[in-house]
Amino acid sequence: MLAAILALAALAAFFGVLLGYSAIRFRVEGDPIADQIDSLLPQTQCGQCGHPGCRPYAEALAKGEEEINKCLPGGEALVLALADLLGREPVAMDIKEKVPSVAFIDPELCIGCTRCIQACPVDAIIGAAKQLHAVLNSECTGCELCVEPCPVACIEMRPIREDIQRWRWPYPARQPVASDIAAPLRDAA
Amino acid sequence: MAIALKPKSTSQRRLWRFHGGIHIPDEKALSNERAIERPPLAERLWVPLQQHIGAPGRPLVAVGDHVLKGQMIAEPTGFISAPVHAPTSGRVVAIEPHPVPHPSGLSAPCALIEPDGLETWAELPPPLADYPQLDPALIRERIRWAGVVGMGGASFPTSVKLTPGTDREIQTLIINGAECEPYITCDDRLMRERAAHILEGVRIMHHLLRVRTVLIGIEDNKPEAIAAMQLALAETDMGGYTEIVPIPTLYPSGGEKQLIRILTGKEVPTSGIPAQIGIVCQNVGTAAAVADAVLEGKPLIARVVTVTGRAIAAPRNLEVPVGTPIEHLIAQCGGYREAPRKLVCGGPMMGFELRESATPITKATNCVLALAPEEAPDPGPALACIRCGRCAEVCPTRLLPQQMYWNARAKDLDRVQDYNLFDCIECGCCAQVCPSHIPLVQYYRYAKTEIWAREQEKRKSEQARARHAAKQARLERQEQEKQARLRKQKEALAAPKSTDSGEDPKQALIAAARERAAARRTSDTGSA
Ligand code: SF4
Ligand code: SF4
Ligand code: SF4
Ligand code: SF4
């Protein structure tokens, strides 16, 4: 009896050491899962997921420490993609998706303090000290990080106007009634 | 599959059959009896500044400018781009967004022109009647200047299509006179009335592409058009390489790839273009516009539009300036006989619903269709797919519409592409025969635009990632530089310490100051 317990304990200890050693010895540089997750995230860098940017959220997800529905800009499509990648169950978004917007700096009010430039994670604001600042619409990700730091509150988020290039056909409203499985041959005649 | 169909006419050419297709009432008799008419000008013309696929044009006029007929008002900005010309003389009273013919019903920049009624032409380039002796590049440049785009609906710049790549030879030019969609008769009338002019355009394109054969495919429900074209051809010297080929009426024989299959038996590769198999396809209307541009120096500023449907009092074909509001066209056809259930731009199968009758026509608008309630019955609720497979039987591109439907409905955008979604020409055959009335094409259109949008978002987030990384790197570098500066300052301070070992830096400083003071004192006393 005692021998058996000792033998098992010894085995457990041996494998524990072996596993621990190989974890250190064969450690993969970087984290491929985190990279894959990061490539799915919208890179808005807005921090709305509760992390200081997309990469940290990706790392938290890779470690399994986070829910997959925290990224607002990514929306439902991202939840589905993450569920697919991580083999998790899709979860509903906790908050409503927001309309895509870009920042707008009121040229009348801007005092050129450069604080928004420092806040912008993607360098979408151009301007120098004491000069009027402006937002590069094509680069702005709509993260809203520049809104808060402005001392004269001259930055607002404006929804991107829908245009023909960005327009998409809607998902058909006329959904088939009844289940598609085991359908009755009602109309086939 | 390659069973030769015996055409009704005398043509001996062997024809092929494309997969699927459907027979639907052609409804052409509503509008094909009357000759093309030129109605009086509308009071205002909304001329869209982009009427082609490709890079948008750059406006050349400002509000308040007076423009002449044929004056360029927007210039092309890239290789795949086309200019827009003023369709009449008058004043530009606004340049602003206005609803344009697009399924979204959204607005795009238009020039609002108030005609002065004088129709004064701008100075036009000289006719190039001697084009066979001219450099083909010159002729292509003229066609590009004239803003000619595909008039069958695709509106792809024609000069680009007439520029064969150096890597492959074009052997066959196919002229599309099939006009397979129900109701539409503008090409039919054009062939009946202006066959010789169309052939002039064909001759120019033949010269530019240096092709061996020209095949003009016309569905056999248009015997008058076939006869007119054959008559006109007999009077030219083009008979050696040109053939008018009547083809059996079967929707959608006018689809580019379907027509190529019918006439040559060749298949355009998946997601490929006809030029890959040595073929270029052009519409009959486009041929006429090419003749206008080269032989008369006239830009493309007007086109023939079929105004039809049982809700229209007197359906017919009208030749109108680009920018004419659709309500003006309808008024010229006696207005509505009854309130239409649906106003459609294009045909009943591939067209889209118009929300505003103030929408102008463009170079690509071939038909305005006002459907009476009995012509557009409410399809009723869609039922469950019964997996009958009829959709796949009729699909002219041999797709699996049912499978695409399942995946599009499940929003599985990767799987739906595995079924070659992008080969779907949105012809509507599958939805037409579906016993469950499932709006299949709507699912495909949804999936296509959704995939494009995701790709665009993906590109944008790549860009954001790169910019974010660049900013991060810059901040890091700045931080390092700051650290380096601080370290240098510290080292500079620490330097005396290394010489006077044992003393702390403060002491060293004090000592240094004392020395300096002493030195000054001695020099002071020395000079005194
Ligand atoms: S919420 Fe913002 S920071 Fe977080 S992953 Fe989404 S886009 Fe990136
Ligand atoms: S401009 Fe403002 S909203 Fe736009 S990306 Fe920069 S910080 Fe975010
Ligand atoms: S025709 Fe309609 S019901 Fe039949 S398989 Fe296709 S989608 Fe399903
Ligand atoms: S709409 Fe697309 S899937 Fe349907 S029959 Fe036409 S090509 Fe095939």
Short mmCIF file of C-alpha atoms in Angstrom, two decimals, chain A residues 1-117:
data_model
loop_
_atom_site.label_atom_id
_atom_site.label_comp_id
_atom_site.label_asym_id
_atom_site.label_seq_id
_atom_site.Cartn_x
_atom_site.Cartn_y
_atom_site.Cartn_z
CA MET A 1 0.00 0.00 0.00
CA LEU A 2 2.60 2.47 1.11
CA ALA A 3 4.83 1.42 -1.74
CA ALA A 4 2.06 2.11 -4.21
CA ILE A 5 1.41 5.58 -2.78
CA LEU A 6 5.10 6.37 -2.82
CA ALA A 7 5.48 5.11 -6.36
CA LEU A 8 2.57 7.22 -7.57
CA ALA A 9 3.82 10.25 -5.69
CA ALA A 10 7.25 9.79 -7.22
CA LEU A 11 5.74 9.47 -10.67
CA ALA A 12 3.63 12.59 -10.15
CA ALA A 13 6.65 14.52 -8.96
CA PHE A 14 8.72 13.29 -11.91
CA PHE A 15 6.15 14.31 -14.50
CA GLY A 16 5.56 17.59 -12.73
CA VAL A 17 9.24 18.43 -12.97
CA LEU A 18 9.38 17.22 -16.57
CA LEU A 19 6.40 19.33 -17.58
CA GLY A 20 7.68 22.34 -15.72
CA TYR A 21 11.07 21.97 -17.35
CA SER A 22 9.71 21.59 -20.86
CA ALA A 23 7.43 24.58 -20.34
CA ILE A 24 10.54 26.67 -19.77
CA ARG A 25 12.88 24.87 -22.14
CA PHE A 26 10.50 24.70 -25.15
CA ARG A 27 8.75 27.98 -24.57
CA VAL A 28 7.53 29.55 -27.84
CA GLU A 29 8.54 33.13 -28.28
CA GLY A 30 5.51 35.40 -28.59
CA ASP A 31 2.05 34.00 -28.49
CA PRO A 32 0.66 32.77 -31.80
CA ILE A 33 -2.90 32.68 -30.47
CA ALA A 34 -2.64 36.27 -29.30
CA ASP A 35 -1.34 37.21 -32.75
CA GLN A 36 -4.26 35.53 -34.42
CA ILE A 37 -6.70 37.23 -32.09
CA ASP A 38 -5.01 40.56 -32.60
CA SER A 39 -5.40 40.23 -36.35
CA LEU A 40 -9.16 39.93 -35.86
CA LEU A 41 -9.50 42.94 -33.55
CA PRO A 42 -10.43 46.20 -35.25
CA GLN A 43 -7.30 48.02 -33.99
CA THR A 44 -9.32 51.01 -32.92
CA GLN A 45 -7.17 51.12 -29.76
CA CYS A 46 -10.06 52.69 -27.92
CA GLY A 47 -9.79 50.83 -24.64
CA GLN A 48 -13.51 50.21 -24.42
CA CYS A 49 -12.79 46.57 -23.76
CA GLY A 50 -11.21 47.61 -20.48
CA HIS A 51 -7.68 47.05 -21.77
CA PRO A 52 -5.21 49.71 -22.85
CA GLY A 53 -5.49 48.80 -26.54
CA CYS A 54 -6.26 45.90 -28.81
CA ARG A 55 -3.05 43.95 -28.23
CA PRO A 56 -3.52 43.72 -24.45
CA TYR A 57 -7.10 42.55 -24.97
CA ALA A 58 -5.84 39.94 -27.41
CA GLU A 59 -3.35 38.71 -24.84
CA ALA A 60 -5.98 38.56 -22.13
CA LEU A 61 -8.21 36.57 -24.47
CA ALA A 62 -5.37 34.23 -25.31
CA LYS A 63 -4.89 33.52 -21.63
CA GLY A 64 -8.61 32.88 -21.32
CA GLU A 65 -9.02 35.68 -18.81
CA GLU A 66 -11.58 37.66 -20.76
CA GLU A 67 -15.02 37.37 -22.29
CA ILE A 68 -15.12 37.52 -26.09
CA ASN A 69 -17.83 40.18 -26.22
CA LYS A 70 -15.95 43.16 -24.81
CA CYS A 71 -14.89 44.90 -28.00
CA LEU A 72 -17.53 47.41 -29.01
CA PRO A 73 -16.11 48.48 -32.38
CA GLY A 74 -15.76 44.84 -33.39
CA GLY A 75 -19.40 44.14 -32.70
CA GLU A 76 -21.28 40.96 -33.30
CA ALA A 77 -19.14 39.95 -36.28
CA LEU A 78 -16.05 39.94 -34.08
CA VAL A 79 -17.77 37.89 -31.36
CA LEU A 80 -18.61 35.27 -33.98
CA ALA A 81 -15.09 35.28 -35.39
CA LEU A 82 -13.55 34.98 -31.92
CA ALA A 83 -15.95 32.21 -30.93
CA ASP A 84 -14.90 30.40 -34.09
CA LEU A 85 -11.18 30.88 -33.47
CA LEU A 86 -11.19 30.07 -29.76
CA GLY A 87 -13.81 27.35 -29.89
CA ARG A 88 -15.97 29.18 -27.40
CA GLU A 89 -19.72 29.70 -27.38
CA PRO A 90 -20.77 33.02 -28.94
CA VAL A 91 -22.04 35.45 -26.32
CA ALA A 92 -24.36 38.36 -26.93
CA MET A 93 -22.82 41.82 -26.98
CA ASP A 94 -23.53 43.46 -23.65
CA ILE A 95 -23.98 46.92 -25.13
CA LYS A 96 -25.38 48.13 -28.41
CA GLU A 97 -23.03 48.59 -31.33
CA LYS A 98 -22.32 52.20 -32.06
CA VAL A 99 -22.51 54.03 -35.35
CA PRO A 100 -19.14 54.44 -37.03
CA SER A 101 -17.91 57.98 -36.38
CA VAL A 102 -14.83 60.11 -36.77
CA ALA A 103 -13.57 62.92 -34.55
CA PHE A 104 -14.11 66.50 -35.61
CA ILE A 105 -12.16 69.45 -34.17
CA ASP A 106 -13.99 72.77 -34.13
CA PRO A 107 -11.54 75.13 -35.84
CA GLU A 108 -13.05 78.14 -34.05
CA LEU A 109 -12.32 76.76 -30.62
CA CYS A 110 -9.09 74.78 -30.95
CA ILE A 111 -6.24 76.47 -29.04
CA GLY A 112 -3.52 74.20 -30.39
CA CYS A 113 -2.55 72.59 -27.09
CA THR A 114 -1.47 69.27 -28.71
CA ARG A 115 -3.14 67.18 -26.00
CA CYS A 116 -5.36 65.40 -28.50
CA ILE A 117 -2.31 64.54 -30.59
#
